[in-house]
Amino acid sequence: MGTVVSIAKETDVSVLGALRSPKRLRIEVLAGLVVALALIPEAISFSIIAGVDPRVGLFASFTMAVTISIVGGRPAMISAATGAVALVIAPVVERYGLDYLIATVLLAGVIQIVLSVIGVARLMRFIPRSVMVGFVNALAILIFTAQFPHLIGVPWLVYPMVALGIVIMVFLPKLTTVVPAPLVAIVLLTAATLVFSLNVPDVGDEGELPSSLPSWLIPDVPYDLATLRIIAPYALAMALVGLLESLMTAKLVDDITDTHSDKTREGWGQGVANVVTGFFGGMGGCAMIGQTMINVKVSGARTRISTFLAGVFLLILVVGLGDVVALIPMAALVAVMVMVSVGTVDWHSVAPKTLRRMPIAETTVMGVTVVVTVISHNLAYGVIAGVLTAMVAFAHRVAHFTEVVKIGDADIDHDGDIDTRVYKVRGELFFASSNDLIYQFDYVDDPSNVVIDMTDAHIWDASTVATLDAITTKYESKGKTVEIVGLNEASEQRHDRLSGHLSSGH
């Protein structure tokens, strides 16, 4: 029985298994075709954002997809030219021209490789679930709002065509899943447009499609420090945005497919893909979340075959069949992306029942991630804002778990007066929780000897050591002695190393 399960799993997720399974191979091939069709208008739009010829974005999508299908760590994930990268590199094109853009893409790829090799992918474990949920919901909103330009100020026929495309994708899977519903919707709407000579916007209206293959390109820039000073800030920003978006998407695909992927390999694979893309004159890119959802969630792809074929089909479509592709109505692709956005939302996370049960801090983190992402149109900004909010919320919660209590008096002197006061400190002590610690002691009325029992506490940073030093100093200024006892080994080492070497201002 175990053998049967392992074989079934291998057939679903491996290239070799897919090649042996006609059903799985069909799914991968058709998924790649659907993604390629959806990539064309997106790549053209992102080229316009970046201020370059549409060919630069289309060739980037081809080289990114093909390269990452070989070197990437997350099977079935789609990488191509993206809006996030386009926004980062647009100023380079505007101020310095295409050659400096290519140099920026090459340097960004190298930076991604270096960052991945030194372990930046491991930082993903510090991203909370609430940020991930916010990331997914923000993504769905961005995909949906990105369709507005294709729905505003257009002929009225566009609206029933979009509605028909949505109806096809909703109901066709209930009848058959032999052919992906998005592909059927695209073919039928294109056929209807041609047969009835409908005057609606099509892919050809988005920009001129290339008529030749991409060629090897070395950027014509001075190879000196002056050039490095120009491109380095943009390359670093592109590398970080690309890595963050790619690793977050990889984690999302992990969750959808219930499989694990090599994030470090995915990171340096993105770098390699950008280097290859740069040498072929592309604008670079990263994981494309909307197209990945089409590939994985809508079409059911699970292997590198779909990613590879998405790139190959894209090149064939725009170079060899450009005249045909140009006739595809934008309404068909808008319908596909609307369904992708609806399917991407984590509806459980925004259900009233869930929101009532969820702690306010968790909901706030998700909300901040969504709002910042939607306002900035940059998923990286939203994730960073969400993580920072989660850190503040966590520090606030943990800070309130700290308490100082008097557990009794000890050592009564020969006159019957209390000679020693014992305080017990409980909780995790760091900058947020230890700042108020100094106000928890009675410096005036306490006896001459004070014992601070730290058995149930842990010292995490220098701020806490400085606070304990300040408490000791305040008692000593009143002629009283303080003894700190019960430190665990790690806390004692930190206290012994730093105590007396930190000024009260630190």
XYZ file of C-alpha atoms in Angstrom:
506
model
C 0.000 0.000 0.000
C 2.853 2.359 0.861
C 4.360 1.722 -2.589
C 1.125 2.687 -4.324
C 0.897 5.954 -2.372
C 4.500 6.913 -3.100
C 4.094 6.189 -6.813
C 0.923 8.268 -6.975
C 2.638 11.144 -5.263
C 5.675 10.908 -7.558
C 3.400 10.943 -10.606
C 1.802 14.154 -9.382
C 4.877 16.169 -8.474
C 7.856 14.954 -10.514
C 8.780 15.636 -14.136
C 9.581 11.968 -14.753
C 6.288 10.904 -13.212
C 4.362 13.391 -15.353
C 6.048 12.154 -18.529
C 4.886 8.632 -17.665
C 1.318 9.729 -17.015
C -0.701 10.928 -20.048
C -3.316 12.492 -17.775
C -0.783 14.434 -15.727
C 1.152 15.474 -18.840
C -2.027 16.778 -20.456
C -2.754 18.869 -17.380
C 0.775 20.316 -17.374
C 0.746 21.128 -21.111
C -2.658 22.818 -21.076
C -1.800 24.698 -17.900
C 1.342 26.039 -19.555
C -0.685 27.201 -22.540
C -3.253 29.015 -20.394
C -0.504 30.739 -18.396
C 1.298 31.785 -21.579
C -1.865 33.429 -22.902
C -2.383 35.234 -19.594
C 1.263 36.354 -19.495
C 1.156 38.276 -22.770
C -0.961 41.325 -21.778
C 0.631 41.382 -18.317
C 4.165 41.455 -19.718
C 3.211 44.207 -22.156
C 1.605 46.249 -19.356
C 4.648 45.895 -17.112
C 6.904 46.936 -19.994
C 4.899 50.128 -20.298
C 5.232 50.734 -16.549
C 8.989 50.271 -16.791
C 9.166 52.558 -19.809
C 10.585 49.985 -22.234
C 9.520 48.348 -25.492
C 6.963 45.497 -25.001
C 9.549 43.064 -26.382
C 11.716 43.679 -23.294
C 8.951 42.456 -20.986
C 7.871 39.582 -23.213
C 11.411 38.258 -23.648
C 11.976 38.626 -19.898
C 8.891 36.512 -19.220
C 10.147 33.836 -21.623
C 13.671 33.616 -20.200
C 12.532 33.872 -16.570
C 9.964 31.083 -16.930
C 12.248 28.700 -18.835
C 15.262 29.295 -16.584
C 13.408 29.049 -13.277
C 11.726 25.826 -14.427
C 15.205 24.293 -14.472
C 17.028 25.923 -11.549
C 14.172 26.961 -9.241
C 13.225 25.270 -6.007
C 9.405 25.445 -6.254
C 7.902 23.282 -9.033
C 4.916 24.742 -10.919
C 5.592 28.321 -9.784
C 5.629 30.893 -12.586
C 8.315 33.574 -12.763
C 8.180 36.367 -15.328
C 8.294 40.148 -15.688
C 6.310 41.645 -12.792
C 4.806 44.961 -11.782
C 6.813 45.127 -8.556
C 10.104 44.868 -10.429
C 8.882 47.260 -13.133
C 8.168 49.935 -10.517
C 11.641 49.570 -9.011
C 13.568 49.769 -12.274
C 11.454 52.391 -14.068
C 13.624 55.316 -12.807
C 16.753 53.652 -14.251
C 15.250 53.543 -17.738
C 13.943 57.096 -17.491
C 17.232 58.611 -16.303
C 19.928 56.422 -17.851
C 18.449 54.288 -20.638
C 18.048 50.618 -21.521
C 21.701 49.585 -21.180
C 21.791 50.705 -17.565
C 18.554 48.792 -17.001
C 20.171 45.604 -18.281
C 23.212 46.196 -16.063
C 20.855 46.687 -13.092
C 19.064 43.417 -13.818
C 22.380 41.545 -14.034
C 23.615 42.995 -10.746
C 20.278 42.272 -9.056
C 20.571 38.649 -10.122
C 24.055 38.392 -8.643
C 22.855 39.973 -5.382
C 19.980 37.475 -5.185
C 22.402 34.587 -5.632
C 24.702 35.912 -2.881
C 21.834 36.628 -0.457
C 20.371 33.170 -1.007
C 23.711 31.407 -0.520
C 24.237 33.180 2.825
C 20.811 32.025 4.004
C 18.340 34.885 3.563
C 15.591 32.373 2.705
C 15.651 31.153 6.302
C 14.205 34.513 7.357
C 10.864 33.317 5.956
C 10.155 31.550 9.220
C 9.834 34.960 10.902
C 6.825 35.885 8.758
C 3.662 35.254 10.843
C 0.579 33.505 9.506
C -1.492 36.715 9.760
C 0.969 38.456 7.405
C 0.732 35.540 4.999
C -3.069 35.734 5.038
C -2.903 39.490 4.476
C -0.456 38.919 1.630
C -2.872 36.514 -0.066
C -5.903 38.774 0.354
C -3.981 41.847 -0.831
C -2.804 39.883 -3.831
C -6.403 39.043 -4.710
C -7.391 42.722 -4.480
C -4.455 43.810 -6.663
C -5.257 41.201 -9.303
C -8.876 42.352 -9.348
C -8.151 46.094 -9.429
C -5.552 45.562 -12.172
C -8.467 44.656 -14.458
C -10.181 48.047 -14.026
C -8.356 49.725 -16.965
C -9.806 47.002 -19.201
C -13.320 47.559 -17.841
C -13.572 51.359 -17.786
C -14.285 53.399 -20.898
C -14.703 50.339 -23.114
C -17.498 49.226 -25.486
C -20.530 47.797 -23.683
C -19.988 44.410 -25.332
C -16.975 43.887 -23.073
C -19.179 43.434 -20.010
C -21.365 40.565 -21.270
C -18.243 38.913 -22.693
C -16.517 39.054 -19.302
C -19.684 37.727 -17.654
C -19.891 34.882 -20.179
C -16.255 33.998 -19.574
C -16.870 33.850 -15.829
C -19.969 31.658 -16.317
C -17.945 29.239 -18.452
C -15.197 28.970 -15.813
C -17.693 28.477 -12.997
C -19.877 25.803 -14.595
C -17.642 23.958 -17.069
C -15.581 22.200 -14.335
C -18.835 20.723 -13.027
C -19.261 18.962 -16.391
C -15.672 18.111 -17.332
C -12.095 18.889 -16.350
C -10.467 17.388 -19.440
C -9.604 20.875 -20.731
C -8.933 23.824 -18.385
C -11.974 26.074 -18.187
C -9.899 29.274 -18.709
C -8.585 27.907 -22.021
C -12.115 27.070 -23.168
C -13.294 30.560 -22.198
C -10.448 32.209 -24.135
C -11.028 30.088 -27.253
C -14.818 30.531 -27.283
C -14.736 34.280 -26.681
C -12.051 34.738 -29.326
C -14.082 32.685 -31.793
C -17.217 34.712 -31.028
C -15.294 37.957 -31.536
C -14.052 36.825 -34.960
C -17.304 35.220 -36.163
C -19.495 38.180 -35.231
C -16.804 40.812 -35.969
C -17.173 42.326 -32.510
C -15.434 45.651 -31.998
C -13.814 45.114 -28.596
C -10.259 45.733 -27.309
C -7.867 42.871 -27.984
C -4.318 41.866 -27.081
C -2.984 43.651 -30.154
C -4.189 46.959 -28.692
C -1.886 46.502 -25.680
C 1.323 46.894 -27.685
C 3.314 45.604 -30.617
C 4.336 41.954 -30.389
C 7.899 40.964 -31.341
C 8.611 39.277 -34.661
C 12.098 37.902 -33.901
C 13.772 35.770 -31.240
C 15.670 37.342 -28.336
C 19.419 37.692 -28.851
C 22.479 37.796 -26.583
C 23.134 41.301 -25.275
C 26.010 42.830 -23.306
C 25.056 46.199 -21.788
C 27.003 49.099 -23.263
C 27.917 50.878 -20.021
C 31.233 51.954 -18.466
C 32.446 49.191 -16.173
C 33.584 51.441 -13.325
C 32.582 52.612 -9.856
C 30.496 55.444 -11.250
C 28.216 52.963 -12.991
C 28.096 50.807 -9.889
C 27.026 53.798 -7.779
C 24.181 54.449 -10.225
C 22.792 50.930 -10.533
C 23.596 49.435 -7.094
C 20.668 51.023 -5.152
C 18.144 49.963 -7.803
C 19.691 46.502 -8.124
C 19.548 45.949 -4.358
C 15.911 47.082 -4.217
C 15.021 44.848 -7.160
C 16.826 41.885 -5.584
C 15.046 42.283 -2.241
C 11.593 42.848 -3.743
C 12.053 39.916 -6.109
C 13.255 37.569 -3.379
C 10.507 38.520 -0.958
C 7.736 38.170 -3.516
C 9.153 34.900 -4.850
C 9.661 33.294 -1.443
C 6.213 34.364 -0.264
C 4.667 32.918 -3.422
C 6.633 29.702 -2.980
C 5.274 29.369 0.547
C 1.753 29.994 -0.750
C 2.151 27.243 -3.361
C 3.547 24.943 -0.646
C 0.329 25.446 1.309
C -1.936 24.937 -1.708
C -0.192 21.754 -2.864
C 0.635 20.461 0.628
C 4.255 19.981 -0.422
C 7.597 21.441 0.640
C 10.011 23.367 -1.567
C 13.663 24.351 -1.283
C 13.487 28.107 -0.566
C 17.260 28.578 -0.741
C 17.361 26.990 -4.192
C 14.396 29.086 -5.239
C 16.217 32.221 -4.091
C 19.429 31.641 -6.011
C 17.392 30.245 -8.906
C 15.652 33.617 -9.166
C 19.095 35.227 -9.270
C 20.273 32.915 -12.045
C 17.070 33.566 -13.997
C 17.577 37.317 -13.737
C 21.192 37.030 -14.906
C 20.098 34.969 -17.916
C 17.258 37.409 -18.580
C 19.628 40.370 -18.432
C 21.977 38.853 -21.003
C 19.008 38.419 -23.355
C 17.918 42.034 -22.969
C 14.978 41.384 -20.618
C 13.745 43.632 -17.814
C 14.076 40.951 -15.145
C 11.344 39.703 -12.871
C 10.354 37.373 -10.069
C 7.546 34.988 -9.149
C 4.245 36.027 -10.730
C 1.545 35.348 -8.223
C -1.533 35.705 -10.415
C -0.175 33.447 -13.143
C 1.064 30.986 -10.511
C -2.485 30.757 -9.165
C -3.763 30.095 -12.696
C -1.168 27.366 -13.089
C -1.481 25.678 -9.698
C -4.942 26.412 -8.348
C -7.059 26.825 -11.495
C -5.322 24.454 -13.929
C -3.984 21.939 -11.389
C -0.351 21.923 -12.540
C 2.224 20.474 -10.146
C 5.530 20.095 -12.028
C 8.270 22.088 -13.719
C 6.867 21.051 -17.098
C 4.047 23.613 -16.899
C 6.466 26.415 -16.010
C 8.857 25.476 -18.812
C 6.054 25.207 -21.369
C 4.539 28.525 -20.252
C 7.772 30.195 -21.359
C 8.069 28.173 -24.561
C 4.434 28.696 -25.524
C 4.784 32.405 -24.781
C 7.651 32.716 -27.247
C 5.850 30.648 -29.890
C 2.655 32.641 -29.476
C 4.182 36.126 -29.659
C 6.832 35.411 -32.315
C 5.289 32.689 -34.454
C 1.576 33.307 -33.939
C 1.597 36.973 -33.016
C -1.080 37.886 -35.553
C -3.448 35.285 -34.092
C -2.719 36.100 -30.454
C -3.316 39.786 -31.140
C -6.954 38.920 -31.934
C -7.711 37.507 -28.446
C -10.216 39.859 -26.776
C -9.006 41.368 -23.532
C -12.418 40.519 -22.069
C -11.462 36.827 -22.086
C -8.238 37.439 -20.152
C -9.996 39.820 -17.761
C -12.538 37.097 -16.984
C -9.706 34.660 -16.237
C -7.991 37.107 -13.877
C -11.253 37.958 -12.095
C -11.781 34.276 -11.363
C -8.176 34.021 -10.189
C -8.687 36.916 -7.768
C -11.879 35.374 -6.364
C -10.160 32.029 -5.912
C -7.129 33.622 -4.279
C -8.997 35.305 -1.405
C -8.797 33.462 1.894
C -12.540 33.755 2.484
C -12.355 31.996 5.837
C -10.052 34.723 7.178
C -12.573 37.492 6.446
C -15.707 35.637 7.539
C -17.482 37.472 10.401
C -17.326 34.345 12.565
C -13.555 34.134 12.127
C -13.015 37.855 12.725
C -15.000 37.701 15.987
C -12.904 34.788 17.226
C -9.514 36.134 16.071
C -7.484 38.323 18.483
C -7.550 42.009 17.537
C -3.773 42.053 17.119
C -3.888 39.262 14.516
C -6.649 40.984 12.562
C -4.756 44.283 12.738
C -1.616 42.693 11.312
C -3.600 41.203 8.444
C -5.347 44.539 7.836
C -2.106 46.531 7.811
C -0.577 44.100 5.321
C -3.584 44.419 3.020
C -3.926 48.217 3.254
C -0.229 49.013 2.727
C -0.007 46.577 -0.171
C -3.095 47.921 -1.919
C -2.103 51.569 -1.423
C 1.507 51.082 -2.519
C 0.759 48.431 -5.158
C 3.831 46.688 -3.797
C 3.523 43.351 -2.022
C 6.982 43.742 -0.497
C 6.006 46.959 1.299
C 2.860 45.323 2.628
C 4.721 42.291 3.958
C 7.368 44.459 5.642
C 4.681 46.648 7.236
C 2.793 43.565 8.396
C 5.884 41.975 9.939
C 6.764 45.204 11.768
C 3.202 45.470 13.074
C 3.320 41.848 14.218
C 6.618 42.489 16.011
C 5.176 45.484 17.855
C 2.035 43.531 18.765
C 4.102 40.609 20.012
C 6.361 42.858 22.087
C 3.302 44.556 23.568
C 1.740 41.233 24.553
C 4.905 39.759 26.024
C 5.683 42.962 27.928
C 2.446 42.569 29.865
C 3.372 39.069 30.959
C 6.097 40.448 33.230
C 5.373 41.086 36.894
C 7.213 41.903 40.106
C 5.751 40.666 43.412
C 6.839 40.756 47.029
C 6.956 37.172 48.216
C 7.593 37.949 51.890
C 10.255 39.332 54.189
C 13.311 37.582 55.534
C 16.069 38.039 58.118
C 14.429 40.004 60.948
C 17.125 41.697 63.009
C 17.543 41.506 66.856
C 15.190 44.481 67.343
C 12.446 42.695 65.456
C 12.709 44.928 62.382
C 12.643 43.591 58.853
C 16.219 43.404 57.572
C 15.651 41.969 54.078
C 12.947 42.381 51.446
C 12.524 39.696 48.741
C 11.072 40.474 45.306
C 10.236 37.830 42.725
C 10.386 38.777 39.039
C 8.418 36.684 36.551
C 8.351 36.843 32.745
C 10.480 37.524 29.687
C 12.653 40.600 30.142
C 13.612 42.616 27.065
C 13.491 46.259 26.019
C 9.680 46.469 25.980
C 9.023 44.681 29.266
C 12.025 45.846 31.290
C 11.514 49.595 30.822
C 8.818 49.677 33.530
C 10.712 47.284 35.792
C 12.535 50.088 37.551
C 9.250 51.505 38.907
C 8.183 48.260 40.606
C 10.405 48.616 43.689
C 9.968 50.618 46.902
C 13.372 52.268 47.158
C 12.448 54.514 50.097
C 10.681 52.145 52.471
C 12.495 48.897 51.710
C 14.940 47.640 54.378
C 18.719 47.752 54.006
C 18.944 44.429 52.141
C 16.972 43.615 49.003
C 16.904 40.276 47.180
C 15.626 40.090 43.605
C 14.712 36.501 42.731
C 14.940 35.906 38.942
C 14.168 32.171 38.987
C 11.028 32.640 36.886
C 12.471 35.291 34.557
C 14.803 35.365 31.575
C 17.080 38.208 30.451
C 17.077 38.653 26.686
C 18.925 41.895 25.973
C 21.213 44.683 27.152
C 18.243 46.936 27.983
C 17.258 44.582 30.793
C 20.807 44.453 32.182
C 20.918 48.261 32.114
C 17.592 48.379 33.983
C 18.847 45.981 36.664
C 21.980 48.128 37.021
C 19.787 51.200 37.417
C 17.720 49.462 40.134
C 20.892 48.482 41.989
C 22.250 52.029 41.685
C 19.043 53.583 43.062
C 19.129 51.294 46.095
C 22.838 51.929 46.658
C 22.258 55.681 46.563
C 20.052 55.178 49.609
C 22.653 53.029 51.366
C 20.992 49.716 50.603
C 22.383 46.550 49.054
C 20.836 44.447 46.288
C 21.428 40.789 45.562
C 20.163 39.268 42.296
C 19.619 35.510 42.574
C 18.085 32.654 40.564
C 19.391 33.618 37.128
C 19.424 30.755 34.639
C 22.693 30.045 32.858
C 22.034 32.120 29.724
C 20.702 35.077 31.698
C 23.599 34.921 34.144
C 26.154 34.924 31.330
C 24.515 37.933 29.695
C 24.227 39.773 33.017
C 27.820 39.090 34.067
C 29.163 40.152 30.671
C 27.248 43.452 30.474
C 26.550 44.558 34.054
C 28.520 47.649 34.994
C 29.469 48.377 31.381
C 26.219 50.043 30.333
C 25.457 53.661 31.147
C 22.044 54.576 32.484
C 21.259 56.185 29.152
C 21.519 52.852 27.373
